[in-house]
CSV table of C-alpha atoms in Angstrom, one decimal:
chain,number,residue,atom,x,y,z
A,1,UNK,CA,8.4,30.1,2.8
A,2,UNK,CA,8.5,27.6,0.1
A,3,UNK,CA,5.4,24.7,0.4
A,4,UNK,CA,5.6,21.5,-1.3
A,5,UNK,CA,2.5,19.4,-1.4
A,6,UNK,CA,2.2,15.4,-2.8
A,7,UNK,CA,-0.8,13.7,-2.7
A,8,UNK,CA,-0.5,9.7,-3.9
A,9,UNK,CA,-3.0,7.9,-6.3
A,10,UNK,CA,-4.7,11.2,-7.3
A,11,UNK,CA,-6.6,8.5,-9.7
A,12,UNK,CA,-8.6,8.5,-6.3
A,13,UNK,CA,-9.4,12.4,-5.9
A,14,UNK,CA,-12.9,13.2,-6.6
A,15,UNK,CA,-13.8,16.0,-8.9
A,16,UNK,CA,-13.8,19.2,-6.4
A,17,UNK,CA,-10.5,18.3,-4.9
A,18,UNK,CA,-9.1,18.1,-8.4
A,19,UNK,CA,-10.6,21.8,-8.7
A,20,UNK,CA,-9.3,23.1,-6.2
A,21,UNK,CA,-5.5,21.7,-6.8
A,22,UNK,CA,-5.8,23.1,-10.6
A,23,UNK,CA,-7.0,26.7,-8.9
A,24,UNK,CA,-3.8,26.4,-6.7
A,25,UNK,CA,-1.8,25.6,-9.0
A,26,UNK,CA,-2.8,28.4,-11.5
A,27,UNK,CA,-3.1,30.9,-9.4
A,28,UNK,CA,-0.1,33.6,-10.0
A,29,UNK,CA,-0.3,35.4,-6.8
A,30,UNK,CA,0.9,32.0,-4.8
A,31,UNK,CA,4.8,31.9,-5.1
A,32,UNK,CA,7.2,29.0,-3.8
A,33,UNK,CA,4.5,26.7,-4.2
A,34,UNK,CA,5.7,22.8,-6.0
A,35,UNK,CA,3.0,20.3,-5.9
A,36,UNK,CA,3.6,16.4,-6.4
A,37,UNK,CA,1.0,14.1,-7.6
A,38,UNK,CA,1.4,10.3,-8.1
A,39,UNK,CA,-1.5,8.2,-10.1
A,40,UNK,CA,-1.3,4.9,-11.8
A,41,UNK,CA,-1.2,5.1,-15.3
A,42,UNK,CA,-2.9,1.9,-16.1
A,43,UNK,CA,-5.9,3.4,-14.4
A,44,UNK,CA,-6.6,6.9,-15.3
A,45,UNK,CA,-8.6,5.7,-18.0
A,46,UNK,CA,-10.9,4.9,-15.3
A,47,UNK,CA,-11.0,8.3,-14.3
A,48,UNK,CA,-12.5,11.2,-16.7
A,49,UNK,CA,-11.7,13.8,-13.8
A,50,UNK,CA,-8.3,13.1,-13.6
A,51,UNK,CA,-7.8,13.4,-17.2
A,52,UNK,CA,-10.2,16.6,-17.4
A,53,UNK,CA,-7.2,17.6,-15.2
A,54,UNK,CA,-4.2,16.7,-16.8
A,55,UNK,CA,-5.4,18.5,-20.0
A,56,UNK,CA,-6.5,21.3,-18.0
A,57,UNK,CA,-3.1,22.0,-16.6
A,58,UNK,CA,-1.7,22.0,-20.3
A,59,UNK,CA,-4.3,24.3,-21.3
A,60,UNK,CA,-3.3,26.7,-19.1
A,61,UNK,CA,0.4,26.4,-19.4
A,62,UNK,CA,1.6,25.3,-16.6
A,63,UNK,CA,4.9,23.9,-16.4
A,64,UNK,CA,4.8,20.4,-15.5
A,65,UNK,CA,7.2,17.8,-15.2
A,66,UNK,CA,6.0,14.2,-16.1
A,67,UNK,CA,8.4,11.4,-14.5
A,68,UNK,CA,7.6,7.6,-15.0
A,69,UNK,CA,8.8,5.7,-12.1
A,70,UNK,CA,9.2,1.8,-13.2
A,71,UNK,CA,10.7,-0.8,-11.4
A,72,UNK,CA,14.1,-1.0,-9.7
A,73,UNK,CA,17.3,-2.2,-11.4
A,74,UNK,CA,19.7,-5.0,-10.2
A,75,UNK,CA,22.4,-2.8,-8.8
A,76,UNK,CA,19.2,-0.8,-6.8
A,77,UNK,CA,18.0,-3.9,-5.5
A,78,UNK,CA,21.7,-4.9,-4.3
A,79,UNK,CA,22.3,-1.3,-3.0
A,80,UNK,CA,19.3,-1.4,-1.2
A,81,UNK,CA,19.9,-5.2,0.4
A,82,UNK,CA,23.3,-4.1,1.1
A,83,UNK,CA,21.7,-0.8,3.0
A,84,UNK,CA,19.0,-3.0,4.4
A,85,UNK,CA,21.5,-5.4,6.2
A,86,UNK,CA,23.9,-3.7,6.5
A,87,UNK,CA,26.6,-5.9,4.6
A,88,UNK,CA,28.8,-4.7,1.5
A,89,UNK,CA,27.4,-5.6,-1.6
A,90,UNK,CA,29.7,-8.4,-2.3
A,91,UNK,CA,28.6,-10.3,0.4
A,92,UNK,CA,24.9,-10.0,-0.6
A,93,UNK,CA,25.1,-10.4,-3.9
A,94,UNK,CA,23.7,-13.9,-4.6
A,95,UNK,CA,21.0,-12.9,-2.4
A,96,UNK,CA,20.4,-10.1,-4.6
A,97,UNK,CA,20.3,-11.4,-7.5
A,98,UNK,CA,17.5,-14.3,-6.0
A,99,UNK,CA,15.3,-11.1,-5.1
A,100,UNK,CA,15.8,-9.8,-8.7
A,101,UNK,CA,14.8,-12.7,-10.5
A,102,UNK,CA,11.6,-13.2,-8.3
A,103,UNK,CA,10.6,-9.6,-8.1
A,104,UNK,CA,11.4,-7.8,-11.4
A,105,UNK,CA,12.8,-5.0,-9.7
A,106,UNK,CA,9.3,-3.9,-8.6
A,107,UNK,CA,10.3,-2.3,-5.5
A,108,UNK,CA,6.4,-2.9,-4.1
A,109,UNK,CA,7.1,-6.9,-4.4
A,110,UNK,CA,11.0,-6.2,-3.0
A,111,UNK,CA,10.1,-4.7,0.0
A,112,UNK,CA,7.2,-7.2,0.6
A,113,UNK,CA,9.3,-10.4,-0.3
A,114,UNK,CA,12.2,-9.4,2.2
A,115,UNK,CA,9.9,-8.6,5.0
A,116,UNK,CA,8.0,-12.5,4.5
A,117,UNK,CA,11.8,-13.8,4.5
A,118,UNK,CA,12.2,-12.5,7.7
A,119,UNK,CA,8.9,-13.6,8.8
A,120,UNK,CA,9.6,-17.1,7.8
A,121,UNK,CA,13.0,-17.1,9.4
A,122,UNK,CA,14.2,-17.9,6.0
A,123,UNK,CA,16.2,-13.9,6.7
A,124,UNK,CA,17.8,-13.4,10.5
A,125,UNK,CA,19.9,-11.9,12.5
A,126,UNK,CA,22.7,-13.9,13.9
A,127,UNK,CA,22.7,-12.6,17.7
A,128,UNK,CA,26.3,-14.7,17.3
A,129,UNK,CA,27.7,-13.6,14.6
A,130,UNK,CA,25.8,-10.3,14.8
A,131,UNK,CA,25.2,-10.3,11.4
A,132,UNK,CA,22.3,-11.0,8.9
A,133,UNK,CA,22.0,-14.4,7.5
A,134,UNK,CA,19.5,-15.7,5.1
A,135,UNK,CA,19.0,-19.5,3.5
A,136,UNK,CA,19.7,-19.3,-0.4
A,137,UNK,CA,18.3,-22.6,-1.3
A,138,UNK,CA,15.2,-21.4,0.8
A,139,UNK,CA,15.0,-18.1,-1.1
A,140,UNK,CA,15.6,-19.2,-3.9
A,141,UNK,CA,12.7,-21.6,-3.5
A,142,UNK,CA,10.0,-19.5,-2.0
A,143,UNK,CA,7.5,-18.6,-4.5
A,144,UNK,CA,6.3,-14.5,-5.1
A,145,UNK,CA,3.0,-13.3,-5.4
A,146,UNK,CA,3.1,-11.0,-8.6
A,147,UNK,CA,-0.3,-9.2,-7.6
A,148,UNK,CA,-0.6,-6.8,-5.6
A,149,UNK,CA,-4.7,-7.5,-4.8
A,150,UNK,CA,-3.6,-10.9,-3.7
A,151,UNK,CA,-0.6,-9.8,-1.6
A,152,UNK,CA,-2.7,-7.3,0.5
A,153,UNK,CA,-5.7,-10.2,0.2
A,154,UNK,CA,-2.6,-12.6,2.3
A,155,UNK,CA,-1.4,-9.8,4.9
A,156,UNK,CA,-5.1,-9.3,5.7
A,157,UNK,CA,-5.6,-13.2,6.1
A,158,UNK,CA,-2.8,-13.2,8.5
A,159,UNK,CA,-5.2,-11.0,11.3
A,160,UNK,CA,-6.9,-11.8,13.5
A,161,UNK,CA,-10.3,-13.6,12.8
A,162,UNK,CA,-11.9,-10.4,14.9
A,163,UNK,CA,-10.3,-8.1,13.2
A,164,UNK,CA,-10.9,-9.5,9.4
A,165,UNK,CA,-14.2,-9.7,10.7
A,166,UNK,CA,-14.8,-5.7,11.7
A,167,UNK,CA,-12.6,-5.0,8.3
A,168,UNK,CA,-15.2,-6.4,6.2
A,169,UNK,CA,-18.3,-5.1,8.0
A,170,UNK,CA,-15.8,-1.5,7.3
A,171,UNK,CA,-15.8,-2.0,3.9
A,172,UNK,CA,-19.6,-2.7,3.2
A,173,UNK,CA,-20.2,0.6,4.9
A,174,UNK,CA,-18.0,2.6,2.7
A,175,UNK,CA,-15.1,4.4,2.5
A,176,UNK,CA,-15.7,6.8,5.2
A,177,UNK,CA,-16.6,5.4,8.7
A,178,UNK,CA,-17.2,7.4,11.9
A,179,UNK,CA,-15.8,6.6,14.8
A,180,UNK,CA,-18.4,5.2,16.8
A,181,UNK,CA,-19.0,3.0,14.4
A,182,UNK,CA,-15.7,1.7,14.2
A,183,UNK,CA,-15.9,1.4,18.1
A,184,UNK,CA,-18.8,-0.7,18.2
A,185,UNK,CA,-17.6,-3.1,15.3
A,186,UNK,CA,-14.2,-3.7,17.4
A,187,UNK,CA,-16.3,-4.2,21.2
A,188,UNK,CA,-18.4,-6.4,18.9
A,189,UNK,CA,-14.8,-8.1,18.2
A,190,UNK,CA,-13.4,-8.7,21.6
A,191,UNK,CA,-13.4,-12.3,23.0
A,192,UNK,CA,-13.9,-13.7,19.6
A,193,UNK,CA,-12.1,-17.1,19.7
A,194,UNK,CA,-11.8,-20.0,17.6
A,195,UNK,CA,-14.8,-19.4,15.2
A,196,UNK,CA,-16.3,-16.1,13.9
A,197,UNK,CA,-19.9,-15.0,15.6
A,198,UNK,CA,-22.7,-12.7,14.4
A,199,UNK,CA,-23.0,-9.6,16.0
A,200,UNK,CA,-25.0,-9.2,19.2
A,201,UNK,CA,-28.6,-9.1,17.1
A,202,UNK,CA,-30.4,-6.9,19.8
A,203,UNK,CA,-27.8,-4.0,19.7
A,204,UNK,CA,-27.1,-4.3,16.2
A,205,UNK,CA,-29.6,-5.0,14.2
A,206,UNK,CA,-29.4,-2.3,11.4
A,207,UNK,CA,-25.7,-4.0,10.3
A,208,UNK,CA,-27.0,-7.7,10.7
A,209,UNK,CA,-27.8,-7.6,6.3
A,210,UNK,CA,-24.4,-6.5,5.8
A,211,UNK,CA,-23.1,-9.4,7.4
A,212,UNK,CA,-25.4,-11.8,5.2
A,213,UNK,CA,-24.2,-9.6,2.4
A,214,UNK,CA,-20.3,-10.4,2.8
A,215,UNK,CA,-20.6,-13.8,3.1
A,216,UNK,CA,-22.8,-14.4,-0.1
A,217,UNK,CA,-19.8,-12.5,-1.8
């Protein structure tokens, strides 16, 4: 039976993993086997494993295809409005051409940029007319964040205060967290309102620096 296996932003694999995918991929007696791998170009500077890797595949000859995926042209974008709505193409686009300008075809920034049009209301569904409907001069207007740090930075905002709160005391203890932990950052959460509060001091002493930590920046 034929396996395919892709793994995004391998620029993130540590060293043994990266092993053990160029041992799979070399080894003669696996048949029917395709692996996929995505990374960010701009970054694999910033990572000597992964281009230990790379060069170790060509070393060995194996036959790799290397395809650069850049952004989205006008007729995608309209094809994929049109798809999205569910309207012919003629009928979306000026509204098209709006999410063109503002995004650059990057389909990260489309994708985002619709969904905060229908957040806003500024994109609906007409329960009359049973169609979408959208406000150009409102589109048109809207400004586009053009990073994608400070996009996920404004979805994360948008939480709740409890839940921002437990994410950040998550990401001072690493990128790998237990369950129980997570568990007694979110009871720590619940009934949070209004303002943030420290956590409970008596039961959690040991995470009462990290706190102190995130706030100083």
């Amino acid at each position: 039976h034929p396996i395919i296996l892709f793994l995004d932003d391998l620029q993130w694999a540590d060293e043994l993993s990266l092993q053990l995918i160029s041992a799979l991929v070399a080894d003669m007696e696996i048949n029917h086997f395709l692996f996929i791998a995505s990374y960010r170009d701009n970054e694999i500077h910033n990572t000597p494993s992964l281009v230990a890797f790379l060069e170790e595949l060509k070393r060995k000859d194996i036959t790799t295809t290397d395809i650069n995926v850049g952004c989205i042209s006008r007729r995608d974008v309209s094809e994929l409005i049109s798809d999205t709505i569910n309207l012919p193409q003629h009928l979306t686009k000026s509204f098209s051409d709006i999410v063109y300008k503002k995004t650059g075809g990057n389909a990260l920034f489309v994708t985002q940029f619709l969904q905060s049009l229908w957040n806003e209301g500024v994109l609906l569904f007409s329960l009359e007319t049973n169609i979408w409907t959208w406000d150009a001069s409102a589109v048109d207007a809207k400004e586009i964040i053009d990073d994608v740090g400070v996009l996920m930075g404004k979805k994360i905002n948008q939480l709740p205060i409890g839940c921002k709160h437990a994410i950040k005391m998550l990401a001072c203890v690493g990128s790998k967290c237990d369950k129980s932990i997570l568990k007694m950052f979110l009871s720590e959460m619940e009934g949070m309102q209004g303002s943030m509060r420290r956590l409970n001091h008596e039961r959690n002493d040991q995470f009462l620096f990290l706190d102190f930590a995130v706030d100083e920046g």
